[in-house]
Amino acid sequence: MTTASNDPAVAGTEWRAALEHAAGCPTCRALGVVCPEGEWLLRTHEEAARKARAREGA
């Protein structure tokens, strides 16, 4: 797993990791259930995307 950075490609990598996890995780696919790993992956993607947008705007 990569870490969040200012590189826009990282946001895509983080998104891909979150999607791949969710696709194969029965907890993520269940309605009304929270998966800690899926939540962490989503937060990691959001942070990477936020940093990439901030860098584009700078």
Short mmCIF file of N, CA, C and O in Angstrom, two decimals:
data_model
loop_
_atom_site.label_atom_id
_atom_site.label_comp_id
_atom_site.label_asym_id
_atom_site.label_seq_id
_atom_site.Cartn_x
_atom_site.Cartn_y
_atom_site.Cartn_z
N MET A 1 0.85 -1.18 0.00
CA MET A 1 0.00 0.00 0.00
C MET A 1 0.89 1.23 0.00
O MET A 1 1.84 1.31 0.74
N THR A 2 0.55 2.17 -0.83
CA THR A 2 1.30 3.41 -0.86
C THR A 2 0.78 4.33 0.23
O THR A 2 -0.30 4.13 0.77
N THR A 3 1.54 5.36 0.51
CA THR A 3 1.09 6.34 1.47
C THR A 3 0.62 7.57 0.73
O THR A 3 0.98 7.80 -0.41
N ALA A 4 -0.21 8.37 1.37
CA ALA A 4 -0.72 9.57 0.75
C ALA A 4 0.43 10.53 0.46
O ALA A 4 1.36 10.67 1.24
N SER A 5 0.39 11.15 -0.71
CA SER A 5 1.39 12.15 -1.07
C SER A 5 0.71 13.21 -1.90
O SER A 5 -0.49 13.20 -2.09
N ASN A 6 1.50 14.12 -2.45
CA ASN A 6 0.96 15.17 -3.30
C ASN A 6 0.89 14.74 -4.76
O ASN A 6 0.47 15.51 -5.60
N ASP A 7 1.30 13.55 -5.10
CA ASP A 7 1.29 13.05 -6.47
C ASP A 7 -0.13 12.65 -6.85
O ASP A 7 -0.72 11.79 -6.21
N PRO A 8 -0.71 13.26 -7.91
CA PRO A 8 -2.08 12.90 -8.30
C PRO A 8 -2.23 11.42 -8.62
O PRO A 8 -3.31 10.85 -8.43
N ALA A 9 -1.18 10.76 -9.09
CA ALA A 9 -1.27 9.33 -9.40
C ALA A 9 -1.53 8.52 -8.14
O ALA A 9 -2.14 7.45 -8.20
N VAL A 10 -1.07 9.01 -7.00
CA VAL A 10 -1.27 8.28 -5.75
C VAL A 10 -2.75 8.23 -5.40
O VAL A 10 -3.25 7.21 -4.95
N ALA A 11 -3.49 9.31 -5.67
CA ALA A 11 -4.92 9.31 -5.39
C ALA A 11 -5.60 8.19 -6.18
O ALA A 11 -6.47 7.49 -5.67
N GLY A 12 -5.18 8.00 -7.43
CA GLY A 12 -5.72 6.92 -8.24
C GLY A 12 -5.34 5.55 -7.70
O GLY A 12 -6.15 4.62 -7.71
N THR A 13 -4.12 5.43 -7.23
CA THR A 13 -3.66 4.17 -6.65
C THR A 13 -4.44 3.84 -5.39
O THR A 13 -4.85 2.70 -5.19
N GLU A 14 -4.66 4.85 -4.56
CA GLU A 14 -5.41 4.64 -3.32
C GLU A 14 -6.86 4.28 -3.63
O GLU A 14 -7.44 3.43 -2.97
N TRP A 15 -7.44 4.91 -4.64
CA TRP A 15 -8.81 4.61 -5.02
C TRP A 15 -8.92 3.17 -5.51
O TRP A 15 -9.83 2.44 -5.16
N ARG A 16 -7.95 2.75 -6.31
CA ARG A 16 -7.94 1.39 -6.83
C ARG A 16 -7.86 0.37 -5.68
O ARG A 16 -8.57 -0.64 -5.68
N ALA A 17 -7.01 0.66 -4.70
CA ALA A 17 -6.87 -0.24 -3.55
C ALA A 17 -8.19 -0.33 -2.78
O ALA A 17 -8.60 -1.42 -2.36
N ALA A 18 -8.85 0.80 -2.60
CA ALA A 18 -10.13 0.80 -1.88
C ALA A 18 -11.18 0.01 -2.65
O ALA A 18 -11.93 -0.79 -2.06
N LEU A 19 -11.24 0.19 -3.96
CA LEU A 19 -12.22 -0.54 -4.77
C LEU A 19 -11.94 -2.03 -4.78
O LEU A 19 -12.87 -2.84 -4.66
N GLU A 20 -10.68 -2.40 -4.92
CA GLU A 20 -10.33 -3.83 -4.94
C GLU A 20 -10.67 -4.48 -3.60
O GLU A 20 -11.17 -5.61 -3.56
N HIS A 21 -10.42 -3.78 -2.52
CA HIS A 21 -10.75 -4.32 -1.20
C HIS A 21 -12.27 -4.50 -1.08
O HIS A 21 -12.75 -5.57 -0.71
N ALA A 22 -13.00 -3.44 -1.42
CA ALA A 22 -14.46 -3.49 -1.28
C ALA A 22 -15.08 -4.58 -2.14
O ALA A 22 -16.04 -5.24 -1.72
N ALA A 23 -14.52 -4.81 -3.32
CA ALA A 23 -15.07 -5.82 -4.22
C ALA A 23 -14.93 -7.23 -3.64
O ALA A 23 -15.78 -8.08 -3.87
N GLY A 24 -13.88 -7.46 -2.89
CA GLY A 24 -13.64 -8.80 -2.36
C GLY A 24 -13.97 -8.98 -0.90
O GLY A 24 -13.83 -10.08 -0.37
N CYS A 25 -14.41 -7.94 -0.25
CA CYS A 25 -14.66 -8.00 1.20
C CYS A 25 -16.15 -8.18 1.48
O CYS A 25 -16.95 -7.30 1.17
N PRO A 26 -16.53 -9.30 2.08
CA PRO A 26 -17.95 -9.51 2.38
C PRO A 26 -18.52 -8.47 3.34
O PRO A 26 -19.68 -8.10 3.25
N THR A 27 -17.69 -7.97 4.24
CA THR A 27 -18.16 -6.96 5.19
C THR A 27 -18.47 -5.65 4.46
O THR A 27 -19.49 -5.03 4.71
N CYS A 28 -17.60 -5.25 3.54
CA CYS A 28 -17.83 -4.02 2.78
C CYS A 28 -19.09 -4.12 1.92
O CYS A 28 -19.78 -3.13 1.70
N ARG A 29 -19.36 -5.31 1.43
CA ARG A 29 -20.51 -5.49 0.53
C ARG A 29 -21.82 -5.62 1.28
O ARG A 29 -22.90 -5.50 0.68
N ALA A 30 -21.78 -5.85 2.57
CA ALA A 30 -22.99 -5.99 3.37
C ALA A 30 -23.56 -4.61 3.71
O ALA A 30 -22.82 -3.71 4.10
N LEU A 31 -24.86 -4.45 3.51
CA LEU A 31 -25.50 -3.17 3.81
C LEU A 31 -25.52 -2.90 5.31
O LEU A 31 -25.80 -3.80 6.10
N GLY A 32 -25.20 -1.68 5.68
CA GLY A 32 -25.28 -1.27 7.07
C GLY A 32 -24.16 -1.75 7.96
O GLY A 32 -24.22 -1.58 9.17
N VAL A 33 -23.12 -2.35 7.39
CA VAL A 33 -22.00 -2.85 8.18
C VAL A 33 -20.77 -2.02 7.83
O VAL A 33 -20.54 -1.67 6.68
N VAL A 34 -19.99 -1.69 8.83
CA VAL A 34 -18.78 -0.90 8.61
C VAL A 34 -17.55 -1.80 8.71
O VAL A 34 -17.38 -2.54 9.67
N CYS A 35 -16.71 -1.73 7.70
CA CYS A 35 -15.47 -2.49 7.67
C CYS A 35 -14.32 -1.54 8.03
O CYS A 35 -14.08 -0.57 7.31
N PRO A 36 -13.61 -1.77 9.11
CA PRO A 36 -12.52 -0.87 9.50
C PRO A 36 -11.45 -0.72 8.42
O PRO A 36 -10.98 0.39 8.16
N GLU A 37 -11.08 -1.80 7.77
CA GLU A 37 -10.05 -1.70 6.73
C GLU A 37 -10.57 -0.91 5.53
O GLU A 37 -9.87 -0.07 4.98
N GLY A 38 -11.80 -1.16 5.14
CA GLY A 38 -12.39 -0.41 4.03
C GLY A 38 -12.49 1.07 4.35
O GLY A 38 -12.21 1.93 3.50
N GLU A 39 -12.89 1.39 5.57
CA GLU A 39 -12.96 2.80 5.99
C GLU A 39 -11.58 3.44 5.96
O GLU A 39 -11.43 4.57 5.50
N TRP A 40 -10.57 2.73 6.42
CA TRP A 40 -9.20 3.25 6.41
C TRP A 40 -8.73 3.50 4.97
O TRP A 40 -8.16 4.55 4.67
N LEU A 41 -9.01 2.54 4.08
CA LEU A 41 -8.61 2.71 2.68
C LEU A 41 -9.31 3.91 2.06
O LEU A 41 -8.70 4.68 1.31
N LEU A 42 -10.58 4.10 2.36
CA LEU A 42 -11.31 5.24 1.82
C LEU A 42 -10.76 6.55 2.35
O LEU A 42 -10.56 7.51 1.60
N ARG A 43 -10.46 6.62 3.65
CA ARG A 43 -9.87 7.84 4.22
C ARG A 43 -8.51 8.12 3.61
O ARG A 43 -8.16 9.28 3.35
N THR A 44 -7.72 7.08 3.36
CA THR A 44 -6.41 7.25 2.74
C THR A 44 -6.56 7.83 1.33
O THR A 44 -5.83 8.74 0.94
N HIS A 45 -7.52 7.31 0.58
CA HIS A 45 -7.78 7.85 -0.76
C HIS A 45 -8.22 9.30 -0.68
O HIS A 45 -7.74 10.15 -1.44
N GLU A 46 -9.14 9.61 0.22
CA GLU A 46 -9.64 10.98 0.35
C GLU A 46 -8.50 11.95 0.67
O GLU A 46 -8.43 13.04 0.12
N GLU A 47 -7.60 11.54 1.55
CA GLU A 47 -6.46 12.39 1.90
C GLU A 47 -5.54 12.60 0.69
O GLU A 47 -5.09 13.72 0.43
N ALA A 48 -5.26 11.54 -0.05
CA ALA A 48 -4.40 11.65 -1.24
C ALA A 48 -5.05 12.56 -2.28
O ALA A 48 -4.38 13.40 -2.89
N ALA A 49 -6.36 12.41 -2.49
CA ALA A 49 -7.06 13.24 -3.45
C ALA A 49 -7.08 14.70 -3.01
O ALA A 49 -6.88 15.61 -3.82
N ARG A 50 -7.30 14.94 -1.73
CA ARG A 50 -7.29 16.31 -1.19
C ARG A 50 -5.94 16.96 -1.40
O ARG A 50 -5.84 18.11 -1.84
N LYS A 51 -4.86 16.24 -1.13
CA LYS A 51 -3.52 16.79 -1.33
C LYS A 51 -3.25 17.05 -2.80
O LYS A 51 -2.62 18.06 -3.15
N ALA A 52 -3.69 16.15 -3.68
CA ALA A 52 -3.48 16.34 -5.11
C ALA A 52 -4.22 17.58 -5.60
O ALA A 52 -3.69 18.37 -6.39
N ARG A 53 -5.47 17.77 -5.14
CA ARG A 53 -6.24 18.96 -5.54
C ARG A 53 -5.58 20.22 -5.02
O ARG A 53 -5.54 21.24 -5.72
N ALA A 54 -5.09 20.20 -3.80
CA ALA A 54 -4.44 21.37 -3.22
C ALA A 54 -3.19 21.73 -4.03
O ALA A 54 -2.91 22.91 -4.26
N ARG A 55 -2.46 20.72 -4.44
CA ARG A 55 -1.25 20.97 -5.23
C ARG A 55 -1.61 21.55 -6.60
O ARG A 55 -0.93 22.43 -7.09
N GLU A 56 -2.68 21.05 -7.22
CA GLU A 56 -3.11 21.58 -8.52
C GLU A 56 -3.53 23.02 -8.41
O GLU A 56 -3.30 23.81 -9.31
N GLY A 57 -4.16 23.39 -7.31
CA GLY A 57 -4.62 24.76 -7.10
C GLY A 57 -3.52 25.72 -6.69
O GLY A 57 -3.67 26.92 -6.74
N ALA A 58 -2.36 25.18 -6.29
CA ALA A 58 -1.26 26.03 -5.81
C ALA A 58 -0.46 26.60 -6.95
O ALA A 58 -0.45 26.24 -8.03
#
